[in-house]
XYZ file of C-alpha atoms in Angstrom:
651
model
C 40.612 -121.888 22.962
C 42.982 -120.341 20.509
C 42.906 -116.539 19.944
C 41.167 -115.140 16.999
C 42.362 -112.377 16.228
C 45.883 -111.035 14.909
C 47.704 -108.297 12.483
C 47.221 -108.371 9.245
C 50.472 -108.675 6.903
C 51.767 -105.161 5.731
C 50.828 -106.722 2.340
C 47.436 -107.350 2.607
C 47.277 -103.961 4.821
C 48.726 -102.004 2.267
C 46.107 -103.972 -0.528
C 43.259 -102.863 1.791
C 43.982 -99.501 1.970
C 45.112 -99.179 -1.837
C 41.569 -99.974 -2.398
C 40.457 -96.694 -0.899
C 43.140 -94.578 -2.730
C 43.886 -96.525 -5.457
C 40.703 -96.757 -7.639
C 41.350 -96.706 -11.018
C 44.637 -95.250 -13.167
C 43.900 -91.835 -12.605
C 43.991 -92.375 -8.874
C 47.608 -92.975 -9.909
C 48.385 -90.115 -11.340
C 46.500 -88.040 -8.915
C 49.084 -89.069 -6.330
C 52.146 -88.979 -8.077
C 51.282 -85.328 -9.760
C 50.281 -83.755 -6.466
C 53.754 -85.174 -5.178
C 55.522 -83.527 -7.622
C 53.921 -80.510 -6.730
C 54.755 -80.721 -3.167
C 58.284 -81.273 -4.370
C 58.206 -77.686 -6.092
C 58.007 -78.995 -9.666
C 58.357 -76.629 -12.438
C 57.228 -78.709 -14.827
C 55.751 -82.196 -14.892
C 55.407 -84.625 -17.852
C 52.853 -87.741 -17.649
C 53.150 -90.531 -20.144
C 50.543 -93.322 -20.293
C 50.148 -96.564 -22.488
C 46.919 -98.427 -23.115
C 45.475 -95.539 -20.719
C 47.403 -96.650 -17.610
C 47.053 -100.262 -17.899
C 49.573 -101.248 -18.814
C 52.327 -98.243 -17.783
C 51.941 -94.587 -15.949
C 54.892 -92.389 -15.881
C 55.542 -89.003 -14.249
C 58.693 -87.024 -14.317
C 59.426 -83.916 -12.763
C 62.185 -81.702 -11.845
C 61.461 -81.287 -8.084
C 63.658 -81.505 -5.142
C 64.218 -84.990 -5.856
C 64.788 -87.485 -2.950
C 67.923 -89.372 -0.736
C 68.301 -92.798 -0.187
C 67.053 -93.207 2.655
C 63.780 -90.727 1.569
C 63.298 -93.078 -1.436
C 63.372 -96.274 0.163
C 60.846 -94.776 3.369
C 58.631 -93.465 0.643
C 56.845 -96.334 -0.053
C 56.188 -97.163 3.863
C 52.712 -96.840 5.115
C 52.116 -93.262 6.983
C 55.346 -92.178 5.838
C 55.495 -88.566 4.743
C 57.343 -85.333 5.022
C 54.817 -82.893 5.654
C 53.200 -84.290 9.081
C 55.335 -84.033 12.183
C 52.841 -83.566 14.916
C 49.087 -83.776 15.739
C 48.700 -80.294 15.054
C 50.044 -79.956 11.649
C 46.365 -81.991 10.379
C 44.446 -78.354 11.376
C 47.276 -76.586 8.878
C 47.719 -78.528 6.116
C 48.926 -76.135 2.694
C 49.685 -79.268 0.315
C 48.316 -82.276 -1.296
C 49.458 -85.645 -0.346
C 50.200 -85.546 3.477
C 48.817 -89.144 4.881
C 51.997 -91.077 3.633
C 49.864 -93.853 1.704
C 49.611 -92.960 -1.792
C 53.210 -94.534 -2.304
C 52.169 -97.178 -0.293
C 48.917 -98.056 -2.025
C 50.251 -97.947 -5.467
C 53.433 -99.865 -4.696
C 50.826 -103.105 -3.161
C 48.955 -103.289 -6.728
C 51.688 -102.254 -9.377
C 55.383 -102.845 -10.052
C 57.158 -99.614 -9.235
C 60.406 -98.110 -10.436
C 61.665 -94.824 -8.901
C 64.354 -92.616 -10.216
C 65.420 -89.799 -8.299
C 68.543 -87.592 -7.339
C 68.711 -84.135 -5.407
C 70.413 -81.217 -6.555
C 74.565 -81.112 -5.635
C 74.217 -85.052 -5.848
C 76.264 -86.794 -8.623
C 74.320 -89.918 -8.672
C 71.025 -90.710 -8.399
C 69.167 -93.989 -6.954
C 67.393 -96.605 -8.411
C 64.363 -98.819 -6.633
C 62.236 -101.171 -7.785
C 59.064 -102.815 -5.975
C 56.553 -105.214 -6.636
C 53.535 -106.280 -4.561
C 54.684 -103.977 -1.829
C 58.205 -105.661 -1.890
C 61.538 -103.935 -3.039
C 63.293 -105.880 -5.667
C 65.880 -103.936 -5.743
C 67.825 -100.469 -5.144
C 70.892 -99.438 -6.461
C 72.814 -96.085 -7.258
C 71.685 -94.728 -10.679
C 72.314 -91.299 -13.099
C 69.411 -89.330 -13.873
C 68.320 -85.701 -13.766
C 67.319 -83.835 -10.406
C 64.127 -84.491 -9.745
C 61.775 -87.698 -9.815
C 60.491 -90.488 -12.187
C 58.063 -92.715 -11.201
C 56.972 -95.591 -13.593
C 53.876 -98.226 -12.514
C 53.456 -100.749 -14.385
C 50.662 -103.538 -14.584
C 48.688 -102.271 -12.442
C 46.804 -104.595 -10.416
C 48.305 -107.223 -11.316
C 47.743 -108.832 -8.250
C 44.623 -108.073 -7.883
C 42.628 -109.743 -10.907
C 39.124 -108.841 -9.178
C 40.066 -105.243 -9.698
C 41.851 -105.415 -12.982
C 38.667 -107.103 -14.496
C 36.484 -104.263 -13.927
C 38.852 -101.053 -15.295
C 36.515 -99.729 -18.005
C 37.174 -99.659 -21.597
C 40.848 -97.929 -22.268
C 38.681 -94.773 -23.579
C 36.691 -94.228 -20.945
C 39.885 -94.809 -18.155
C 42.061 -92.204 -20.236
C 39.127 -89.817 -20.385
C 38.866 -90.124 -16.345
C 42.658 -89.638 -16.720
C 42.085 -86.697 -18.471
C 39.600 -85.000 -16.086
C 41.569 -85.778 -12.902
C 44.347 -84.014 -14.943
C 42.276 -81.049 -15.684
C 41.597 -80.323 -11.738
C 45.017 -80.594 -11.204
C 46.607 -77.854 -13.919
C 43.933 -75.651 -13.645
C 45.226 -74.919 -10.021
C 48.723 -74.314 -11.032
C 49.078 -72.231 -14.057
C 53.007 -71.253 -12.960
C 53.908 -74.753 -13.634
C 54.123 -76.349 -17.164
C 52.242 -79.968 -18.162
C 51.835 -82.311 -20.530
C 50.558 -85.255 -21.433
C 50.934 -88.203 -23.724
C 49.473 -91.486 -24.389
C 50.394 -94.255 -26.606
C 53.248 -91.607 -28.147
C 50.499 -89.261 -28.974
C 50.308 -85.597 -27.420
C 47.562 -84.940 -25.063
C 47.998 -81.597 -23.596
C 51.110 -79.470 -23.356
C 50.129 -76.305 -21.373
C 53.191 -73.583 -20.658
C 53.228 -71.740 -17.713
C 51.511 -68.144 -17.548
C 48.567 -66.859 -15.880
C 45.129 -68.112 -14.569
C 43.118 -66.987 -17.775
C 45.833 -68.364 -20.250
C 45.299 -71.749 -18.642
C 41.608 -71.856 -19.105
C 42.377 -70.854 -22.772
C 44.629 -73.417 -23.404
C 42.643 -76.128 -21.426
C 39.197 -75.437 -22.868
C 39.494 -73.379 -26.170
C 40.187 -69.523 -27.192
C 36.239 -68.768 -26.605
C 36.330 -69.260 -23.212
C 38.627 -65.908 -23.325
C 35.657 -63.975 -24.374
C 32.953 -65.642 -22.312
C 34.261 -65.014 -18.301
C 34.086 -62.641 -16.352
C 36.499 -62.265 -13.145
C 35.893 -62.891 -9.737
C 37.480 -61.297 -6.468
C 36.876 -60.201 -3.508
C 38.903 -60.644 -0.350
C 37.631 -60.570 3.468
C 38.491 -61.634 6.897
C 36.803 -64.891 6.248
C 37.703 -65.807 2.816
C 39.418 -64.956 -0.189
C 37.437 -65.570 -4.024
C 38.937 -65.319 -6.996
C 38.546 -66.785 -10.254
C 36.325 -66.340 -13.122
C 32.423 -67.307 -13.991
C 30.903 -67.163 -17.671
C 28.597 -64.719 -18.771
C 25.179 -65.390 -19.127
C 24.725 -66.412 -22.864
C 27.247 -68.634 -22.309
C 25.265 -71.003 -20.658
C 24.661 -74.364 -21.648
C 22.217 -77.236 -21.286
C 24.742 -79.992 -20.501
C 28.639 -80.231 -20.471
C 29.136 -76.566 -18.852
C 33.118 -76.549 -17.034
C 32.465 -75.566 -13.000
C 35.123 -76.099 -11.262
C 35.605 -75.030 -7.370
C 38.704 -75.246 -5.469
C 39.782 -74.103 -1.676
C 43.205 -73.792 -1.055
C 44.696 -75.708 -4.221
C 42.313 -78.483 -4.054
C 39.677 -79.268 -6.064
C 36.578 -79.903 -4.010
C 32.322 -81.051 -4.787
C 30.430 -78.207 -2.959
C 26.274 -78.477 -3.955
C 25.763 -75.902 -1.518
C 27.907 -73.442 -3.220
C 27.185 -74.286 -6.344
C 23.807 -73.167 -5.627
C 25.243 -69.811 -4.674
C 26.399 -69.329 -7.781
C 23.695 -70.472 -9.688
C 21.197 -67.890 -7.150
C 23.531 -65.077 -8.636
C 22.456 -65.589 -12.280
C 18.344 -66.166 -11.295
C 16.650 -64.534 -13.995
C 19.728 -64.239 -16.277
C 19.807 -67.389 -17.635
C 16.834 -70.173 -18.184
C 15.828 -72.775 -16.042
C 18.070 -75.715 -16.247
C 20.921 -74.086 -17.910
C 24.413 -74.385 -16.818
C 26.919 -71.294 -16.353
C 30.935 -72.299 -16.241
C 32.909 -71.110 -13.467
C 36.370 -71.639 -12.120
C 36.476 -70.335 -8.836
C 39.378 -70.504 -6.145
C 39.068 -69.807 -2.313
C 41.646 -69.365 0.051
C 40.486 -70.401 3.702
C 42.278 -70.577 7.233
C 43.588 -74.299 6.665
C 42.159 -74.732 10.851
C 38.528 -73.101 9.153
C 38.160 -76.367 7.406
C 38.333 -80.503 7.335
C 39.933 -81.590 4.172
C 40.047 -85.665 5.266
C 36.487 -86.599 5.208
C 36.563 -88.340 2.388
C 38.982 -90.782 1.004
C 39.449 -88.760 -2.067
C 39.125 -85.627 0.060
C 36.893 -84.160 -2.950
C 34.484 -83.083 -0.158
C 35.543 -80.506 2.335
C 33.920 -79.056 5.553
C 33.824 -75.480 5.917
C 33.236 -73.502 9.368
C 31.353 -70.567 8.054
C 29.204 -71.830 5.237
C 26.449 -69.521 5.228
C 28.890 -66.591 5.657
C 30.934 -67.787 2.248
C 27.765 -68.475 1.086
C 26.715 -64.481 1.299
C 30.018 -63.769 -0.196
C 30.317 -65.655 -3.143
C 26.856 -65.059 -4.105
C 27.587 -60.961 -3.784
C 30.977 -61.501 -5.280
C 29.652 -63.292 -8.916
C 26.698 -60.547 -8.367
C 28.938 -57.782 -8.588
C 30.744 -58.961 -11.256
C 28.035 -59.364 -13.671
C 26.818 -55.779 -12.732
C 30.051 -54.604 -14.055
C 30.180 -56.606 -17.325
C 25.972 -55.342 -17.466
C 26.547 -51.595 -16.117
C 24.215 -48.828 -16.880
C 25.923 -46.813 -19.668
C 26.922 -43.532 -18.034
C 25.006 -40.017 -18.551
C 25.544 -38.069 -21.755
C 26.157 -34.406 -20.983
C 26.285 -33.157 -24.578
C 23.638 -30.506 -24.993
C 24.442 -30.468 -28.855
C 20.998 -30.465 -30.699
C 19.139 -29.974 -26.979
C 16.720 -27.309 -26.812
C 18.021 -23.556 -25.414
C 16.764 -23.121 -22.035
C 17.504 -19.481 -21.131
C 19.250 -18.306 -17.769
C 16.594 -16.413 -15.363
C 17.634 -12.455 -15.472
C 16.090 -10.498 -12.992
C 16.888 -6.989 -15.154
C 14.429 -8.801 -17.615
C 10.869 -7.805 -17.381
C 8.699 -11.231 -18.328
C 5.537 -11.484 -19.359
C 2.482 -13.413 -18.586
C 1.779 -16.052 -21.043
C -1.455 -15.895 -22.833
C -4.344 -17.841 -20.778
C -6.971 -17.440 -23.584
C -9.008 -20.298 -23.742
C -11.643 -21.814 -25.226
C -15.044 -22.625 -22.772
C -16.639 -24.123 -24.560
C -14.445 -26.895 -25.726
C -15.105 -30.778 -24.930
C -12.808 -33.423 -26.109
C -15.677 -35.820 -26.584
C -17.502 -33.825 -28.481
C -17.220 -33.648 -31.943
C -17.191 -29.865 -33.218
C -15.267 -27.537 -35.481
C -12.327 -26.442 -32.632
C -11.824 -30.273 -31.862
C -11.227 -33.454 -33.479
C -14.066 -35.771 -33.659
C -14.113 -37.951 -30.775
C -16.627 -41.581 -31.000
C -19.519 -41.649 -28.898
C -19.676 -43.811 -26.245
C -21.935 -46.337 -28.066
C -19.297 -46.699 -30.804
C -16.667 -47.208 -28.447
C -18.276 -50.193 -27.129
C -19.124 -51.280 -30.663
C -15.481 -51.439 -31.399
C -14.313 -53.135 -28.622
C -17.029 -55.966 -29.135
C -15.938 -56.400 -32.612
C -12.447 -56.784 -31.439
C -13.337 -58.867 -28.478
C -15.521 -61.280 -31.564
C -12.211 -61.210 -34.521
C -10.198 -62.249 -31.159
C -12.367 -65.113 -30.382
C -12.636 -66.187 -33.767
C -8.590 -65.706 -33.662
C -7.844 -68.030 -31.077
C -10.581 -70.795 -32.016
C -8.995 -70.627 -35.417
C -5.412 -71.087 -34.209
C -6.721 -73.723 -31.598
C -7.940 -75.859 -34.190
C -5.596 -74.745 -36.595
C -7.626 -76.569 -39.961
C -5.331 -76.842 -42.913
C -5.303 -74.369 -45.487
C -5.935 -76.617 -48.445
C -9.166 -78.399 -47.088
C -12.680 -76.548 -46.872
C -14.231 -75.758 -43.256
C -16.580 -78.415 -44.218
C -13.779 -81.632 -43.592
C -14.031 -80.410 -39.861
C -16.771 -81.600 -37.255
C -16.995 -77.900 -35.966
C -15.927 -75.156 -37.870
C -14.220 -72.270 -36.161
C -16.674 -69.616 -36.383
C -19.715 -71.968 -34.755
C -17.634 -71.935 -31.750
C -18.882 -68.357 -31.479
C -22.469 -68.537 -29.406
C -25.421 -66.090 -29.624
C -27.310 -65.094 -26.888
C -30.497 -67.186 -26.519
C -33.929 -65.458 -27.876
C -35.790 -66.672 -25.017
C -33.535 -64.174 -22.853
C -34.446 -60.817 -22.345
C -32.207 -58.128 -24.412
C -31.626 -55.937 -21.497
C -29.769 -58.185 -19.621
C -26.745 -58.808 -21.974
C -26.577 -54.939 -22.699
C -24.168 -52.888 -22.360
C -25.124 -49.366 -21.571
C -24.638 -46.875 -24.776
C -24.584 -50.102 -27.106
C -26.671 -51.204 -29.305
C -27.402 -55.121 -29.195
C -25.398 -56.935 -32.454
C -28.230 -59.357 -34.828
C -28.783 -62.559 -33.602
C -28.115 -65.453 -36.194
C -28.940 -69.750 -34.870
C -26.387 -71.486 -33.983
C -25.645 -74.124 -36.331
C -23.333 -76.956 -35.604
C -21.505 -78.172 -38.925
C -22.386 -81.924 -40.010
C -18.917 -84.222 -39.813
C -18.307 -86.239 -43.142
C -18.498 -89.902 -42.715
C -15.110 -92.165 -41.882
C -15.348 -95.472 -41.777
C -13.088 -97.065 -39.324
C -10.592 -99.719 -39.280
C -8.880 -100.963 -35.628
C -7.682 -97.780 -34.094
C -7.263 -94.742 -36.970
C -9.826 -94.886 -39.725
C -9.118 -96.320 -42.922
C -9.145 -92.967 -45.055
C -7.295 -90.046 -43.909
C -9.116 -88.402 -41.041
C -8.807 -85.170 -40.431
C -6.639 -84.119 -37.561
C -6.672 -81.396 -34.995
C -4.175 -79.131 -33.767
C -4.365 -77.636 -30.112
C -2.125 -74.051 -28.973
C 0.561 -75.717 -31.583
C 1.402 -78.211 -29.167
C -1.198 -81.657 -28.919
C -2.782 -83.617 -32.594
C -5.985 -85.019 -31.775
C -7.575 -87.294 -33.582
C -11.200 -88.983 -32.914
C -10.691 -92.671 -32.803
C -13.165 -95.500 -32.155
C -12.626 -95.214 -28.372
C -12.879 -91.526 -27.874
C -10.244 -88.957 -28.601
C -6.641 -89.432 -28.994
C -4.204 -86.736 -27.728
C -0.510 -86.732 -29.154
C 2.037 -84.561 -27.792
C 3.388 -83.696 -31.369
C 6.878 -82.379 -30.026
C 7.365 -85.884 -27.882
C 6.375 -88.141 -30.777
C 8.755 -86.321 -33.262
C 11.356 -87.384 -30.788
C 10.087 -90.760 -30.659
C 10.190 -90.849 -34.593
C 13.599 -89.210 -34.730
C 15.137 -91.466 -31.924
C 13.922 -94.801 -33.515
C 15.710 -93.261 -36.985
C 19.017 -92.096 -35.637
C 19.980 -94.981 -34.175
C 18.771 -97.752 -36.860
C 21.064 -95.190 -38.782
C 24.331 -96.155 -36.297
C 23.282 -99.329 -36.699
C 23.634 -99.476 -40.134
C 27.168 -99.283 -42.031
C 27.991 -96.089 -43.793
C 26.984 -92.539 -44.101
C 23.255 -92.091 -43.806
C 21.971 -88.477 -45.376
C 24.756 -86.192 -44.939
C 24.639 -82.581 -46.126
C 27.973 -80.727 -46.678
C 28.172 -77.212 -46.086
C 29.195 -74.547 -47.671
C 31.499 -72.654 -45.439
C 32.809 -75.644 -42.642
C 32.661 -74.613 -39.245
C 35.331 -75.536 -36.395
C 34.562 -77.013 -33.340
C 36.982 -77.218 -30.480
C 36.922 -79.617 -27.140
C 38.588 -79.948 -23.930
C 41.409 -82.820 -24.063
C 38.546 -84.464 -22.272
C 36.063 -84.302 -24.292
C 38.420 -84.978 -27.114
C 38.732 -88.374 -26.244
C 34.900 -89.049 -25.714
C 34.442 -87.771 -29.367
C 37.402 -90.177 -30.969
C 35.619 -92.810 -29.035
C 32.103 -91.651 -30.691
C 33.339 -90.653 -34.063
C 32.224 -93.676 -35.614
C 28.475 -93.415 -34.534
C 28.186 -89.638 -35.565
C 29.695 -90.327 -38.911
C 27.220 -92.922 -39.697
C 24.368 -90.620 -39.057
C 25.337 -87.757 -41.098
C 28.563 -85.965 -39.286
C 31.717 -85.295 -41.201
C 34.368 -84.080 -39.170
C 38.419 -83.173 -39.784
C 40.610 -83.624 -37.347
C 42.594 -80.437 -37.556
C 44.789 -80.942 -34.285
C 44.955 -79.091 -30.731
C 41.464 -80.902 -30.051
C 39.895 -78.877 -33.075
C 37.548 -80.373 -35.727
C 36.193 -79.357 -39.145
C 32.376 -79.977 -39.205
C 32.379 -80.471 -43.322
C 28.925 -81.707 -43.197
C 26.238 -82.818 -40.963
C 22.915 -85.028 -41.155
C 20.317 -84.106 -43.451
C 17.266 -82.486 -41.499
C 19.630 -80.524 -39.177
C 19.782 -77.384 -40.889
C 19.304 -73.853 -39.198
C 20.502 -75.409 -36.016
C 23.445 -74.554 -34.109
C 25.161 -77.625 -34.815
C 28.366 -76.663 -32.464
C 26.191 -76.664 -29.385
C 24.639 -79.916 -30.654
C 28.153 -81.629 -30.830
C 29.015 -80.343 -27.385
C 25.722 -81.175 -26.536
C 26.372 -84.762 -27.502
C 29.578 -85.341 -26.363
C 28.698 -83.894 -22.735
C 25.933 -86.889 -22.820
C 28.420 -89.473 -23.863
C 31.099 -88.495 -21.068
C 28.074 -88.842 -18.638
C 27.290 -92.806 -19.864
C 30.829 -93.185 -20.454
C 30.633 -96.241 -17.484
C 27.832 -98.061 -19.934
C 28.361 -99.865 -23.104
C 28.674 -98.816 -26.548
C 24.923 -99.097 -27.025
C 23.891 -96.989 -24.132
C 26.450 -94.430 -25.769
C 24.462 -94.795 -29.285
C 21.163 -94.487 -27.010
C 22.749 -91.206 -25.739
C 23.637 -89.516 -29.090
C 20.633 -90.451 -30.512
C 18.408 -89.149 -28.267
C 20.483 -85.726 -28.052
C 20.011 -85.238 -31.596
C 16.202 -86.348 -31.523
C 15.454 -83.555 -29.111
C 17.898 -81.093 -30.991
C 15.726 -81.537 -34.419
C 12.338 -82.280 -32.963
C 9.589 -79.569 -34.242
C 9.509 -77.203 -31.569
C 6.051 -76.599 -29.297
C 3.858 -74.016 -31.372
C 4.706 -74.773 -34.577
C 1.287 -75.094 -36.712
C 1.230 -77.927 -39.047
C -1.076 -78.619 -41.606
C -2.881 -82.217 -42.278
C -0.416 -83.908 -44.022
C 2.071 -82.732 -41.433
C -0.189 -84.577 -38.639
C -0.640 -87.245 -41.030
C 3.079 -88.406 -41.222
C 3.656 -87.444 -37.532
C 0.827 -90.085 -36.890
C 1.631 -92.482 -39.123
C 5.408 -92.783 -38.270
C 4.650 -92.959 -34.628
C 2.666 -96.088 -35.132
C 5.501 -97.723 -36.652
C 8.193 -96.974 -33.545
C 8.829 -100.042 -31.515
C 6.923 -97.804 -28.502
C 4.497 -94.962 -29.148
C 3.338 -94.448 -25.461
C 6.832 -92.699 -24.019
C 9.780 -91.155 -25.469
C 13.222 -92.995 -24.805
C 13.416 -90.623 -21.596
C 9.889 -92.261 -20.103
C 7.730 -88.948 -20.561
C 4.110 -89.753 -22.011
C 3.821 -89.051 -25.905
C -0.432 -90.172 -26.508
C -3.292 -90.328 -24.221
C -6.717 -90.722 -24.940
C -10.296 -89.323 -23.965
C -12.465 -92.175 -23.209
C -15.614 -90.963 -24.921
C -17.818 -91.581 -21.765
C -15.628 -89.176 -20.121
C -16.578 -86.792 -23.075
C -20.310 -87.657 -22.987
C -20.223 -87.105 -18.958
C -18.792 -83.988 -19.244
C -21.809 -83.057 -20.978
C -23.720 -83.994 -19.010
């Protein structure tokens, strides 16, 4: 029997293992950035076309390489920074397993340019499918150029699923962002198809964020340190009204590297309990510097998840460390001493004879007694008097607002007017045991329940109008032939609104815009720039008209009719956030998204009273959505009261 098994080609090995490295085009540049960090780069350019498709490109001015160090490069588990066992427990750069090179080399076609300083001539090497084509001496700059093109070209399976070229550059874009954030001494920049990305100068920590994420990001965080034997933290976390529902920049990094850590997020988000509302997001950009042997940084094959040693005990000191520095940006204001305007107080003299104040007094003086010496105080039977005439307005208060009956109809239109709901006490029951002691019992009138008007009915509303019902501002009910009918009026708005928006996208042209007076500007990450050019169409077609005015700005010159009074910057975030997150669906999932955002952004809020007509419409235009049980999220917009259940609770 022949044997079975046998090594695999270095070509197929290296294909295997580019599959864990190499996932997508920003996997590309992860690999070759972080190298030209390692190499002491002072400044690194990336160019991509067709958002790394079709050709990647990163040149720095590092150390540059050899010869020999350029051709061994693009072996498997070659690398500089390893040279024994123990070197794993101290690892203080990025790429150190010698595959990235490797991996990209077995998908892509690879050109290398690279000469060291007090070299005349560079050198020149070209791969393809993990074989070198070619090397040859070459004159270029000191430092590096890499150029992949095509990649996966070899691999069709894995070409076939990039996603769209938007969605790839904005993934581009984010792994960039992790990477620049962590070095603000070196300068970046980024282009694709000839157009200008990002290009960030060196300076400090708090310039980068600026320049990365907008100018109002310099007024919204707070810094962060604190250094101990276990752990170093610095880095900066937003204030507490600058929270956000969706989209908020967090950002945690140990030792250079960006890193996923739930558990400390949840640190952070324990130090703002009570500051900000449930659900809301705080941005934070915070750095720790850890004994490299204190924690596993190759546990994952992206190495975006990291082990820590002493959890907990960072834990306790992040969580103290964002503590303190809100208290400082919240502190007390400090004690006035200025006694100008304060009352004299005299110093005690003991040469000073003093005298006894006067201790006259009244006897016979009662402060519930009415009298000439004293204000008139109510007896005890008019106390009670009031307070049951304020307990009875109250009551009448709250039914009022509970059924909330329009303005322009008579009591009459309802089946129980709001004062009915008010009993008296039975006249079969003796006096004396409803009262209370000092008070005299209020006059009895019958209880009379008010006579409904008659409404014919026709399938499930009734043919004329029917009066509706409004419940604490939040529910409509309605009496239909099956019982009662119970409409969340907040969920059905967004229902209606949903449904509206996005037969508007569907639609060609501008649908209802309102221009504005005074535009506003609106600025984005580089990110989230490309996400809105991407979405652009869809929120001009519902009412948005926006300027480009460069440097990831935008004029908001008008937005959809109905939107007015909101804060229609945080909406736009708001939006684009939600597109980013269903950037892997298709364009109609993305439509779905912004839809829905601006549905719940312009739905009436919970408590606001509306009047018949109000109801009316809200009823009428849910029964003409495509579904008026749920909202496009699944949450429950009607329900209805079987009347049996009624009649048995009466029972």
């Amino acid at each position: 029997m022949s044997d079975v098994i046998q090594l695999l080609p270095d070509s197929v090995a290296n294909q295997i293992a580019a599959g864990e490295v190499i996932q997508r085009p920003a996997s590309v540049i992860k690999e070759l950035v972080e190298n030209s960090i390692d190499a002491g780069a002072r400044s690194i350019k990336v160019f991509v076309i067709d958002a790394g498709r079709t050709s990647i490109q990163v040149i720095d001015d590092g150390r540059g390489m050899s010869d020999t160090d350029a051709r061994l490069s693009f072996e498997r588990h070659a690398t500089s920074k390893i040279r024994k066992a123990d070197d794993l427990f101290a690892l203080q750069t990025m790429g150190f397993r010698g595959e990235a090179l490797a991996s990209i080399a077995a998908v892509a076609q690879v050109e290398l340019r690279t000469r060291m300083e007090g070299q005349e001539v560079g050198t020149c090497i070209t791969l393809s499918g993990s074989k070198v084509t070619g090397q040859e001496p070459v004159s270029c700059p000191v430092g590096s150029n890499f150029t992949v093109e095509n990649l996966f070209f070899n691999v069709p399976a894995r070409r076939k699923f990039l996603k769209t070229n938007a969605t790839e550059l904005n993934n581009i874009m984010t792994a960039y962002e992790r990477i620049v954030l962590v070095y603000p001494s070196i300068a970046f920049s980024l282009h694709s198809n000839g157009s200008e990305l990002l290009n960030l100068r060196a300076g400090s920590l708090r310039q980068r964020i600026i320049d990365v994420f907008g100018k109002r990001f310099n007024k919204d965080i707070l810094p962060v340190e604190v250094d101990t034997a276990i752990c170093k933290i610095t880095g900066f976390v937003g204030k507490p009204e600058s929270a956000r529902k969706k989209g908020a920049h967090e950002y945690f990094f140990v030792n250079g590297r960006y890193m996923k850590h739930p558990y400390f997020h949840k640190a952070v988000m324990n130090a703002f309990e009570r500051l900000v509302p449930t659900g809301m997001q705080v941005p934070y950009f915070i750095y720790l510097e850890v004994n490299p042997a204190d924690i596993d940084v190759n546990i994952h094959p992206t190495k975006t998840e990291i082990k820590f040693e002493n959890e907990q005990a960072i834990w306790q000191i992040l969580t103290a460390a964002i503590k303190d520095s809100i208290g400082r940006f919240c502190e007390v204001p400090s004690i006035d001493f200025d006694t100008e305007g304060r009352p004299d107080i005299p110093v005690y003299d003991p040469t000073r004879d003093v005298s006894m104040p006067d201790t006259s007094f009244n006897p016979s003086y009662n402060p519930f007694t009415s009298g000439s010496d004293s204000p008139a105080a109510p007896r005890t039977t008019d106390r009670w008097q009031i307070l049951y005439e304020e307990a009875q307005a109250a009551r009448r208060s709250e039914k009022t607002e509970m059924f909330a009956l329009p303005d322009d109809e008579p009591a009459a239109s309802a089946p129980v007017a709001a004062d009915d709901f008010i009993p008296t006490m039975p006249t079969d029951t003796p006096s004396d045991q409803f009262m209370i002691p000092g008070m005299e019992q209020p006059s009895e009138t019958p209880w009379q329940p008010a006579v409904p008007q008659e409404q014919p009915s026709l399938g499930l509303i009734s043919e004329k109008s029917p009066a509706h019902y409004q419940y604490k501002g939040r529910y409509i009910m309605t009496a239909v032939k099956s019982g009662l009918m119970i409409i969340d009026q907040q969920r059905a708005d967004i229902r209606i609104r949903y449904e509206r928006y996005l037969g508007q996208m569907e639609q060609a042209g501008n649908s209802g815009c309102q221009h504005v007076l005074f535009p506003e500007v609106v600025r984005f990450s580089p990110s989230e720039t490309v996400m809105l050019n991407k979405i652009l169409p869809e929120l001009t077609s519902v009412g948005f008209d926006l300027t480009d005015l460069g440097h990831n700005s935008y004029a908001v010159n008008g937005i959809p009719a109905g939107l007015e009074g909101l804060d229609t910057l945080s909406l736009l975030h708001s939006m684009v956030s939600d597109a980013i997150e269903n950037a892997s669906g298709s364009l109609d999932d993305i439509k779905k998204s912004l839809a829905l955002s601006m549905a719940r952004s312009s739905a009436i809020p919970h408590g606001q009273i509306l009047n018949n007509n109000e109801m009316e419409n809200i009823v009428n235009e849910l029964f003409a959505c495509s579904n008026v049980n749920y909202t496009p999220d699944g949450k429950s917009v009607i329900c209805i009261l079987p009347q049996r259940e009624i009649e048995h609770l009466l029972d």
